[in-house]
PDB file of C-alpha atoms in Angstrom:
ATOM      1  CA  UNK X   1    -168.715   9.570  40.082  1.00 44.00           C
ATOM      2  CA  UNK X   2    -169.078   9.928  43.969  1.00 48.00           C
ATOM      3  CA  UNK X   3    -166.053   9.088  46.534  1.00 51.00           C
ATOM      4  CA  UNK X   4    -167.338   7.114  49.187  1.00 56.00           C
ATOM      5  CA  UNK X   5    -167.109   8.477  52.214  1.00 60.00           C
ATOM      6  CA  UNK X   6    -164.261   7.402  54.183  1.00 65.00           C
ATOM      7  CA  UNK X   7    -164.260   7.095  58.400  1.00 73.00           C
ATOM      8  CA  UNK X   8    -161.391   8.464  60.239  1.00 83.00           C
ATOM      9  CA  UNK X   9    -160.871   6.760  63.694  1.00 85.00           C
ATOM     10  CA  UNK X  10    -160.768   8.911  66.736  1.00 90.00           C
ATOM     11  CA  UNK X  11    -157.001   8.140  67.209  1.00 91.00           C
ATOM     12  CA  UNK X  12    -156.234   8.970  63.792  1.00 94.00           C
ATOM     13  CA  UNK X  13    -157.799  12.502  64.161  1.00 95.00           C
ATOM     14  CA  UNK X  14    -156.427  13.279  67.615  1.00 96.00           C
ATOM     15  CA  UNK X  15    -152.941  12.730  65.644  1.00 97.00           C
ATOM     16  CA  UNK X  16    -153.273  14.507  63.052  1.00 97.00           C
ATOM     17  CA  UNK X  17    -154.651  17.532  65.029  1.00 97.00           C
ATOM     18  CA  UNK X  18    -151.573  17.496  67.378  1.00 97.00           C
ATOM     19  CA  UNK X  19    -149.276  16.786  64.356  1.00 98.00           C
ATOM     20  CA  UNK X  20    -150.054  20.263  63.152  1.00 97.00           C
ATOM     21  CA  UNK X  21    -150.381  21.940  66.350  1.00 97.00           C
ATOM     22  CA  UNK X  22    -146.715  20.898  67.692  1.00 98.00           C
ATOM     23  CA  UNK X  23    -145.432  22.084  63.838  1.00 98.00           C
ATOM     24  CA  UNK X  24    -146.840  25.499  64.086  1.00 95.00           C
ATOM     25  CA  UNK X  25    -145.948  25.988  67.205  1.00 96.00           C
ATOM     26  CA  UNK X  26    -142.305  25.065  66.560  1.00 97.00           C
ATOM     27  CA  UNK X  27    -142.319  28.165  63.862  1.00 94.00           C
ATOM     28  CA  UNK X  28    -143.805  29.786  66.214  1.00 92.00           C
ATOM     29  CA  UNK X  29    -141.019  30.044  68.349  1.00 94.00           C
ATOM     30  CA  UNK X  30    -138.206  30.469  66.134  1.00 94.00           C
ATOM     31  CA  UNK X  31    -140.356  33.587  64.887  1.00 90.00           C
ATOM     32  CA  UNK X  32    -140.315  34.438  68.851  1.00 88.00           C
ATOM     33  CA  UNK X  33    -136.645  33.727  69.827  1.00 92.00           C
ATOM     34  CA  UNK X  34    -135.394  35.562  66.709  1.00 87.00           C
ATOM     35  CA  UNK X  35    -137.234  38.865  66.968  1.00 83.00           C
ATOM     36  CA  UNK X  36    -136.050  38.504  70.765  1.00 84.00           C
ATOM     37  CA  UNK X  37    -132.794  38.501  70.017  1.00 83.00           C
ATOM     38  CA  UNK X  38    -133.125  41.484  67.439  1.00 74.00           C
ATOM     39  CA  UNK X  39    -135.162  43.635  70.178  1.00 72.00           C
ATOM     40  CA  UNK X  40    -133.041  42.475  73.559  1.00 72.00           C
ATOM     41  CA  UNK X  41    -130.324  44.739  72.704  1.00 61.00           C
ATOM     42  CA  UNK X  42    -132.650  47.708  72.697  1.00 57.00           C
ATOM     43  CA  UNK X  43    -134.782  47.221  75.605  1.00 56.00           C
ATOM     44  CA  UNK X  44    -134.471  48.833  78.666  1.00 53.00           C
ATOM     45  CA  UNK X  45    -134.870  45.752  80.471  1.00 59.00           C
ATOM     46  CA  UNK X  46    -132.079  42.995  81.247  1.00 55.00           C
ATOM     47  CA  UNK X  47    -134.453  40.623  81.894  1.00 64.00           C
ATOM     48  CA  UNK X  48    -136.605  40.871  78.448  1.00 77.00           C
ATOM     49  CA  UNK X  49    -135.892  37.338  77.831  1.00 88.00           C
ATOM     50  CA  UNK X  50    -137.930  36.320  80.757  1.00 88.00           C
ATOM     51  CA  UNK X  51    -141.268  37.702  78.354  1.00 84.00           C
ATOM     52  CA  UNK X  52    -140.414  34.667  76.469  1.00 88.00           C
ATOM     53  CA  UNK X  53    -140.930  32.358  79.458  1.00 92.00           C
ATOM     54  CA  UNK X  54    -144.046  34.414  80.411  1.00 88.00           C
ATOM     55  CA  UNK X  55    -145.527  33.865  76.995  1.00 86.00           C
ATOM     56  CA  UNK X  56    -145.111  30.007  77.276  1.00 88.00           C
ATOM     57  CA  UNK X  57    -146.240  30.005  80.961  1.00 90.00           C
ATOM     58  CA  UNK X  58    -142.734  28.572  81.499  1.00 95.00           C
ATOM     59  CA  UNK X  59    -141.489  30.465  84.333  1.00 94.00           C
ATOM     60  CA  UNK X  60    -141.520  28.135  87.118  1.00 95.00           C
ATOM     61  CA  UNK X  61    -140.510  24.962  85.048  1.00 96.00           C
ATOM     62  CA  UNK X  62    -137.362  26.899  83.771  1.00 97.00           C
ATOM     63  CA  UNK X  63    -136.206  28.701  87.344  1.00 96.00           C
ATOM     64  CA  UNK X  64    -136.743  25.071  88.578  1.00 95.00           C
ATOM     65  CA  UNK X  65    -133.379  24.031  86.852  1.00 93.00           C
ATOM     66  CA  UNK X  66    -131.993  27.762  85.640  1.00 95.00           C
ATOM     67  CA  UNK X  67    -130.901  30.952  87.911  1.00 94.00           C
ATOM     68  CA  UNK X  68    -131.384  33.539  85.405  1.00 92.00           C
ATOM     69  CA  UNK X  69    -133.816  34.107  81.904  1.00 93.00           C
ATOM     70  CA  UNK X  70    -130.500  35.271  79.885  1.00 91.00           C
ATOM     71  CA  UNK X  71    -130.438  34.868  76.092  1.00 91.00           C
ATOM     72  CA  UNK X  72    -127.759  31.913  76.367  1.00 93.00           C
ATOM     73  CA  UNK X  73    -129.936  29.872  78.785  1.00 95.00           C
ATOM     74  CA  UNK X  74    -133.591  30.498  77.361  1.00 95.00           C
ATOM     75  CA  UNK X  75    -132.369  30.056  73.438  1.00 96.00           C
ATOM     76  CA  UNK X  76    -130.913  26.390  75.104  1.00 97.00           C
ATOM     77  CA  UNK X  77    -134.012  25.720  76.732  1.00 97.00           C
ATOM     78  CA  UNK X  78    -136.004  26.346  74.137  1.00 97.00           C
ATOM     79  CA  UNK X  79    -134.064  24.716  70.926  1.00 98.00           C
ATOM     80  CA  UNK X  80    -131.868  21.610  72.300  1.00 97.00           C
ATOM     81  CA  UNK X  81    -133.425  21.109  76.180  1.00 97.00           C
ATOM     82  CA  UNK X  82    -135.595  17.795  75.511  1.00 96.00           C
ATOM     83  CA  UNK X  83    -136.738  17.875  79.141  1.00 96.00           C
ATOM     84  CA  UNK X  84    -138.980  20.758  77.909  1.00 97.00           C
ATOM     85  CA  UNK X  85    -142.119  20.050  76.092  1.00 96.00           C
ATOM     86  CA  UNK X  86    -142.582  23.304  74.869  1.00 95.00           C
ATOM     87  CA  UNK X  87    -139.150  23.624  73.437  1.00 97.00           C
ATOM     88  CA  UNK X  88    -138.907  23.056  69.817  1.00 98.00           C
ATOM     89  CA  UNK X  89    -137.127  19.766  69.138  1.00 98.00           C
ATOM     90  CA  UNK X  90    -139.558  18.417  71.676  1.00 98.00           C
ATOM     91  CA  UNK X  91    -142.578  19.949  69.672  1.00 98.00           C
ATOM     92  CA  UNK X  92    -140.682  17.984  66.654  1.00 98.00           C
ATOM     93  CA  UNK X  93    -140.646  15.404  68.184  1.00 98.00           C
ATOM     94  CA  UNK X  94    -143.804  14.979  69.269  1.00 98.00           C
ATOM     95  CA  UNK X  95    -145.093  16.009  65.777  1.00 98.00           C
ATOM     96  CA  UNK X  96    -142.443  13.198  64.529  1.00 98.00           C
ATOM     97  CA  UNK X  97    -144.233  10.225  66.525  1.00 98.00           C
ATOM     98  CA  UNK X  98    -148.319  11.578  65.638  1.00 98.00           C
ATOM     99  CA  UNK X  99    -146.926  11.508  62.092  1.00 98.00           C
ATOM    100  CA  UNK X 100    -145.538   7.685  62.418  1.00 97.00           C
ATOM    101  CA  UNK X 101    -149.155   6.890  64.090  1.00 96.00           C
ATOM    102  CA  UNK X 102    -150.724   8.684  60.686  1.00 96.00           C
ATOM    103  CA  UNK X 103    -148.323   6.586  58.593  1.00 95.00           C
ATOM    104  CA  UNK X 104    -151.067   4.795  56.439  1.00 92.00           C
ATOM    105  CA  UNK X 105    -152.766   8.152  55.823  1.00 94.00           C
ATOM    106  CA  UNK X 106    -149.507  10.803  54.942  1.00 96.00           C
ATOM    107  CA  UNK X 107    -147.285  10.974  52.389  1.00 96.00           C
ATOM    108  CA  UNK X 108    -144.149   9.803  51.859  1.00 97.00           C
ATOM    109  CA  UNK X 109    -142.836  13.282  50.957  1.00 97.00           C
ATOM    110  CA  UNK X 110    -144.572  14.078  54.474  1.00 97.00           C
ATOM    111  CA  UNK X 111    -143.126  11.518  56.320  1.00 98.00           C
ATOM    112  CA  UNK X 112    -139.416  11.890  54.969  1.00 98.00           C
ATOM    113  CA  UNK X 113    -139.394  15.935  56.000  1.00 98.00           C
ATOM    114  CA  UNK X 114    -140.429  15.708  59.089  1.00 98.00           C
ATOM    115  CA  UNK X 115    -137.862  12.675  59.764  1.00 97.00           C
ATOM    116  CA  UNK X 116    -135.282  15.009  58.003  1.00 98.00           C
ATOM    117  CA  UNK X 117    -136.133  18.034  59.743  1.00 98.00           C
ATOM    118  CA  UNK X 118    -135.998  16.407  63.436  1.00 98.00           C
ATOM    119  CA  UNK X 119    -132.518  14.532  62.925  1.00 98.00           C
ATOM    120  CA  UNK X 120    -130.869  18.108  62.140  1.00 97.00           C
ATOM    121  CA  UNK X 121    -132.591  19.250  65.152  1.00 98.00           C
ATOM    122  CA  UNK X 122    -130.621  16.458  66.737  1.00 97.00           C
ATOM    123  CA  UNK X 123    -127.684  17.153  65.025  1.00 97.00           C
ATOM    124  CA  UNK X 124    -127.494  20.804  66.720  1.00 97.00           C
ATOM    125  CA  UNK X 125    -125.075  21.819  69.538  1.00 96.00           C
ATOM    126  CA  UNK X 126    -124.469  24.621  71.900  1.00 95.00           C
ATOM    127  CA  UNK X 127    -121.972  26.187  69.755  1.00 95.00           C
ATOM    128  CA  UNK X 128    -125.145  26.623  67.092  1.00 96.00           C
ATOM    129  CA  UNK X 129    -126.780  28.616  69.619  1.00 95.00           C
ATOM    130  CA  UNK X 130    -124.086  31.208  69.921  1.00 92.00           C
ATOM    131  CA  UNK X 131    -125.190  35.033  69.013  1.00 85.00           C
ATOM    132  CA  UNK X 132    -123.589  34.415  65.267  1.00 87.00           C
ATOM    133  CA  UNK X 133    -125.204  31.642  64.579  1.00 93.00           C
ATOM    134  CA  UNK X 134    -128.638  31.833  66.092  1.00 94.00           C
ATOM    135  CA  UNK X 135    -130.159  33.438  63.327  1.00 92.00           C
ATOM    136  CA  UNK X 136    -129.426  30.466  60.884  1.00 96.00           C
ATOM    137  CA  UNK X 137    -131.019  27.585  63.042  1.00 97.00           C
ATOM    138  CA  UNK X 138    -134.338  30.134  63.604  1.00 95.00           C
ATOM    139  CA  UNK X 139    -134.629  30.447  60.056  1.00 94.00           C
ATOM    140  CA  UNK X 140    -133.651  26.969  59.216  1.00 98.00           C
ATOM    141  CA  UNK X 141    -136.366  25.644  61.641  1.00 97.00           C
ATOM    142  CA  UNK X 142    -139.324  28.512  60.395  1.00 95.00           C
ATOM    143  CA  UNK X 143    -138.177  26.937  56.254  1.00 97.00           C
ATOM    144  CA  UNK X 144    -138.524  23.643  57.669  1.00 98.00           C
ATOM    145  CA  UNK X 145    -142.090  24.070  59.172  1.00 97.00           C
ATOM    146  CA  UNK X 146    -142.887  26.034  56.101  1.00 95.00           C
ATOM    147  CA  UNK X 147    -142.151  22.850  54.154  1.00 98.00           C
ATOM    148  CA  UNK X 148    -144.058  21.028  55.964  1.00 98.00           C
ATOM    149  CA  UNK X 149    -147.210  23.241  55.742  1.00 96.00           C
ATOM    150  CA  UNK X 150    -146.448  23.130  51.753  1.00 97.00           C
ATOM    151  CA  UNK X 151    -146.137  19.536  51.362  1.00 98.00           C
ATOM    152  CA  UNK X 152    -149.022  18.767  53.522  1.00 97.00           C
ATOM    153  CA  UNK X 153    -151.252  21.366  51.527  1.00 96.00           C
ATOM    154  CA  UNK X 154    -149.921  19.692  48.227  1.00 96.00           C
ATOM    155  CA  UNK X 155    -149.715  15.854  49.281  1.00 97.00           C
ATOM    156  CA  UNK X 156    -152.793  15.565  52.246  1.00 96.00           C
ATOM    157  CA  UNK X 157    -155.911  14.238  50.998  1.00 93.00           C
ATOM    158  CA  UNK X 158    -158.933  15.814  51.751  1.00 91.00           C
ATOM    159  CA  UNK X 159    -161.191  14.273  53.863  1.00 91.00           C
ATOM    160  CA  UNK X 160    -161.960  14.420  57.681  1.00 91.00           C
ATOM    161  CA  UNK X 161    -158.404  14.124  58.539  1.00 94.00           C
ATOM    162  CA  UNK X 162    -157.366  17.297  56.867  1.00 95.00           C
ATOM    163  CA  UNK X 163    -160.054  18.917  58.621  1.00 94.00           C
ATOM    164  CA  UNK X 164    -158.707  17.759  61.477  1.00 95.00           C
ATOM    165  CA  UNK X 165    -155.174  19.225  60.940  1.00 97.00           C
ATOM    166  CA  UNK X 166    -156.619  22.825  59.392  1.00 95.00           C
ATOM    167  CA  UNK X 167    -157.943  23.114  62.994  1.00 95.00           C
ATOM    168  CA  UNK X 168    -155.257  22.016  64.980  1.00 96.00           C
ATOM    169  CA  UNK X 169    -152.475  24.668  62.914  1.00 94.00           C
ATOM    170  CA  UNK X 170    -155.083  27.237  63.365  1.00 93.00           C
ATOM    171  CA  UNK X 171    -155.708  27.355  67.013  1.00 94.00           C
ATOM    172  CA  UNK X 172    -152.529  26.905  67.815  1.00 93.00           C
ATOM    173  CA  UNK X 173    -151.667  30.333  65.781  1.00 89.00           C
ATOM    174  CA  UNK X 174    -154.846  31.790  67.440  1.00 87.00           C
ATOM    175  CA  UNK X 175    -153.494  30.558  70.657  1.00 88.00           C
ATOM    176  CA  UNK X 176    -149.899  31.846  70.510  1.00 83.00           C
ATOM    177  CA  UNK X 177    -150.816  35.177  69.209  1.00 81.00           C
ATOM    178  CA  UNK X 178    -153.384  36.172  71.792  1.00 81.00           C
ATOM    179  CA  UNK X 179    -150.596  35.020  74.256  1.00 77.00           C
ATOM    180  CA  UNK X 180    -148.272  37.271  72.203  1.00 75.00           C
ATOM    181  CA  UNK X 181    -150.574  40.277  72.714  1.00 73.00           C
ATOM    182  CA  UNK X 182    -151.126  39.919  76.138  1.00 71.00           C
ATOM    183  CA  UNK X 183    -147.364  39.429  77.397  1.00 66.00           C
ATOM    184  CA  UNK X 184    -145.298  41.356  74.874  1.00 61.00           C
ATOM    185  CA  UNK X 185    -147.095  44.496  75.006  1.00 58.00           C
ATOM    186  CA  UNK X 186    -149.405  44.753  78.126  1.00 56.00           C
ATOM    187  CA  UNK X 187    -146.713  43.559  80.433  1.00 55.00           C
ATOM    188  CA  UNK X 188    -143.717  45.060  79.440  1.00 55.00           C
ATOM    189  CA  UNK X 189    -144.796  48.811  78.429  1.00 59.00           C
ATOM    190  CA  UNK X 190    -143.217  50.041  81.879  1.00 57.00           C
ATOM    191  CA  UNK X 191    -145.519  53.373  82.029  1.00 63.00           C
ATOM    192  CA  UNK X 192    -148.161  55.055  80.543  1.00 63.00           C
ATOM    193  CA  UNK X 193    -146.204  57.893  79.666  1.00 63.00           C
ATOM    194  CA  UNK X 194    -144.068  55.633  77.055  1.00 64.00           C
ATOM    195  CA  UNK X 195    -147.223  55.047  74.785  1.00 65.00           C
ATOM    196  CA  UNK X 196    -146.476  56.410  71.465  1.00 63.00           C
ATOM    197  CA  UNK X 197    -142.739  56.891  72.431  1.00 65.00           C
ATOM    198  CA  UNK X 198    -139.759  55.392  70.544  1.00 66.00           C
ATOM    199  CA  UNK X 199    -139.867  52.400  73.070  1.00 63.00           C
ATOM    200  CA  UNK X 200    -143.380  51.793  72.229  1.00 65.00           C
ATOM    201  CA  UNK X 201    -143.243  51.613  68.594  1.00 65.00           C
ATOM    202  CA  UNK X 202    -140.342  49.393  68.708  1.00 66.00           C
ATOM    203  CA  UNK X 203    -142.390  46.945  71.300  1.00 66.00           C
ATOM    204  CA  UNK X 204    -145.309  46.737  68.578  1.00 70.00           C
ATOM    205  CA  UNK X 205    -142.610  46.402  66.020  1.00 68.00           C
ATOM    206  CA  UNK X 206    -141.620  43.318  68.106  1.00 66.00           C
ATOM    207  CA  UNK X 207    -145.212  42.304  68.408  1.00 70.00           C
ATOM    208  CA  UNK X 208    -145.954  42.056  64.421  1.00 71.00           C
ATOM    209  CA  UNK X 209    -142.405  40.644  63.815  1.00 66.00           C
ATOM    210  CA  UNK X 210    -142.987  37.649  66.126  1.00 64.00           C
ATOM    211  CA  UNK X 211    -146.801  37.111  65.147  1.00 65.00           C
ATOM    212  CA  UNK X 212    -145.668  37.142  61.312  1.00 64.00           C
ATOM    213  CA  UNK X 213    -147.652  40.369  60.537  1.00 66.00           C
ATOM    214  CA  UNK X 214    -145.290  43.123  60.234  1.00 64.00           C
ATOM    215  CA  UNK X 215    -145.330  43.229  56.361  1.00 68.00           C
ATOM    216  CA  UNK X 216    -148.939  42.766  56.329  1.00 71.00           C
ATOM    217  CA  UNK X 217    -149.592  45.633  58.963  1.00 73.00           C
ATOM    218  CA  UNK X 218    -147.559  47.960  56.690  1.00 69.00           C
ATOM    219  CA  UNK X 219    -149.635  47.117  53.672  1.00 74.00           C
ATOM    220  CA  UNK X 220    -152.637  48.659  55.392  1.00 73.00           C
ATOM    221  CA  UNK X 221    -150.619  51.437  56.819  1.00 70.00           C
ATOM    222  CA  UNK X 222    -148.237  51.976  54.495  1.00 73.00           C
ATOM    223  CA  UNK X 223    -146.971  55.120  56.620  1.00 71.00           C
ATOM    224  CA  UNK X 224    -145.970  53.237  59.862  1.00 69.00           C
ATOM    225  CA  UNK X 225    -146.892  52.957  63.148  1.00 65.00           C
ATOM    226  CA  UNK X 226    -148.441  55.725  65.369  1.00 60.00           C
ATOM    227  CA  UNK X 227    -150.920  56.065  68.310  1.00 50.00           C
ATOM    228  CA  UNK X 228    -153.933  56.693  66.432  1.00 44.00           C
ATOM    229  CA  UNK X 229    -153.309  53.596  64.106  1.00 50.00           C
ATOM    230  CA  UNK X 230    -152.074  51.089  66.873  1.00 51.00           C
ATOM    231  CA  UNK X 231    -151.198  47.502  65.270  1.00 50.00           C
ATOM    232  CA  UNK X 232    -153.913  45.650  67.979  1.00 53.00           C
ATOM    233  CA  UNK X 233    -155.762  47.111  65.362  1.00 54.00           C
ATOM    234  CA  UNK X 234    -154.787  43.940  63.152  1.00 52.00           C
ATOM    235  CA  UNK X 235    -156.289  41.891  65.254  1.00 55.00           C
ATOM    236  CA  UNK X 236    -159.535  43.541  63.675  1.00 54.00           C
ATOM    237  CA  UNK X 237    -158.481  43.267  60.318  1.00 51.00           C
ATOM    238  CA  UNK X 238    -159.667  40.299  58.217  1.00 46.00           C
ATOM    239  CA  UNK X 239    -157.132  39.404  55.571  1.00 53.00           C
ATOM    240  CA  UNK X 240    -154.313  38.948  58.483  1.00 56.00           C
ATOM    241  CA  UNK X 241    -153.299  35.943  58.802  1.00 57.00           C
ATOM    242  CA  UNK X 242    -152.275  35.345  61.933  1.00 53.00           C
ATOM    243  CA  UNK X 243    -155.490  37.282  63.235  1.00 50.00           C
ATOM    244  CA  UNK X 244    -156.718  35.512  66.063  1.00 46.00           C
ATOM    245  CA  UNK X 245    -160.480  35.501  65.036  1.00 47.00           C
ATOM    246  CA  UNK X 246    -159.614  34.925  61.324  1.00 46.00           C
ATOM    247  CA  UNK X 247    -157.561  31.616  62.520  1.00 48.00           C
ATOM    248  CA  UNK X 248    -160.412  30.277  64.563  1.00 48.00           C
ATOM    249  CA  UNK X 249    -163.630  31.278  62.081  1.00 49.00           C
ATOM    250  CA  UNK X 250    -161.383  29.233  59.604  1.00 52.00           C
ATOM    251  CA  UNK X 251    -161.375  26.285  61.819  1.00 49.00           C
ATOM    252  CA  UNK X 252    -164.822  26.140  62.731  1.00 48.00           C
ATOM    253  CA  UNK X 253    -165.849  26.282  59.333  1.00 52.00           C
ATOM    254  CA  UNK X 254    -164.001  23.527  58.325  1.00 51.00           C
ATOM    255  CA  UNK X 255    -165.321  21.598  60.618  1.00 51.00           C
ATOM    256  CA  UNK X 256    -169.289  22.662  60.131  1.00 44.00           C
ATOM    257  CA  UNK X 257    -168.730  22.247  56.425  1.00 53.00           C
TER     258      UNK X 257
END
């Protein structure tokens, strides 16, 4: 027997697009912040933490109310500041109120984790941010997206509106890790001379770690990382995840289907 077909209003998809889009960009960066923290202590630079801002196109908004990118004052801009948009319990947030507009057409299990996962968002304090405890709340906000994804995949029926949130997830991840590429590497390699040095490897390190693909990039290069076999090479490689042109081929297909 055939389905009929059913119409998703305009406001309906725009929600569910951004839904997804604010989700995967909170895992996003907790993936960031957390390899950040790992690499700060071995960079040359003091500053490092200001690549974070870059890669958000946050500078000015955060020197507006800030005097220095250190690790205590971006980690609290981007986790608990709810003046920033771009900081994660805003991107919750924002994901919390497109879900309550999708209410007829989620889940409950939907609805409940992403109420669940913004009040412990709420619940967090300074002292969570502290160097000890940092690396809990990253992971505990990359599970909770995570659970999201898998309950959406399980629970989300497929018509237009799913559609509609494959898209959104995957140009966002497009999105975020051309922006990764572009700041983490091409503006913080200080010299020429450093490609294929110690310092270099341990910047692409950073670079797969934060886009997700450090496990997959050893798969295809099982012997690690040199010059010849650079990891923007994974941009290139289809069965990547996070690869840029994967994401958005997947998205357009979805949508021409």
């Amino acid at each position: 027997m055939g389905v009929d077909r059913l119409m998703l209003l305009a406001r309906h998809a725009e929600a569910v697009f951004w839904m997804a889009r604010y989700v995967e960009r909170a895992e996003n960066l907790a993936r960031i912040l957390d390899v950040q923290q790992v690499f700060a202590s071995d960079s040359r630079d003091p500053s490092s933490w200001r690549s974070v801002l870059q890669l958000n196109s946050d500078v000015a908004r955060f020197f507006s109310s800030h005097t220095i990118a250190d690790r205590a004052s971006v980690t609290q801009f981007y986790v608990l500041d709810q003046e920033n948009p771009t900081s994660i319990i805003s991107s919750i947030h924002l994901a919390r109120e497109n879900a309550r507009t999708l209410r007829p057409l989620i889940s409950t299990e939907m609805w409940s984790q992403i109420n669940v996962f913004y009040r412990q968002l709420r619940a967090l304090t300074p002292i969570d941010l502290a160097e000890p405890r940092f690396p809990r709340v990253c992971a505990m906000v990359k599970e909770a997206c995570q659970t999201h994804t898998g309950i959406t995949d399980g629970t989300f029926f497929r018509d237009e509106s799913w559609y509609f949130y494959s898209v959104g997830r995957r140009l966002e991840r497009a999105d975020q890790t051309t922006r990764l590429l572009d700041i983490k590497y091409h503006q913080l390699l200080p010299r020429v001379s450093d490609v294929g040095s110690a310092f270099d490897i341990g910047q692409w390190n950073s670079v797969l770690r934060s886009a997700a693909a450090y496990h997959a990039y050893r798969r295809v290069h099982s012997r690690g990382m040199s010059p010849p076999r650079s990891p923007a090479s994974y941009c290139r490689i289809w069965h990547f995840p996070v690869r840029s042109r994967y994401a958005s081929t997947k998205s357009t297909g979805r949508c021409m289907n």
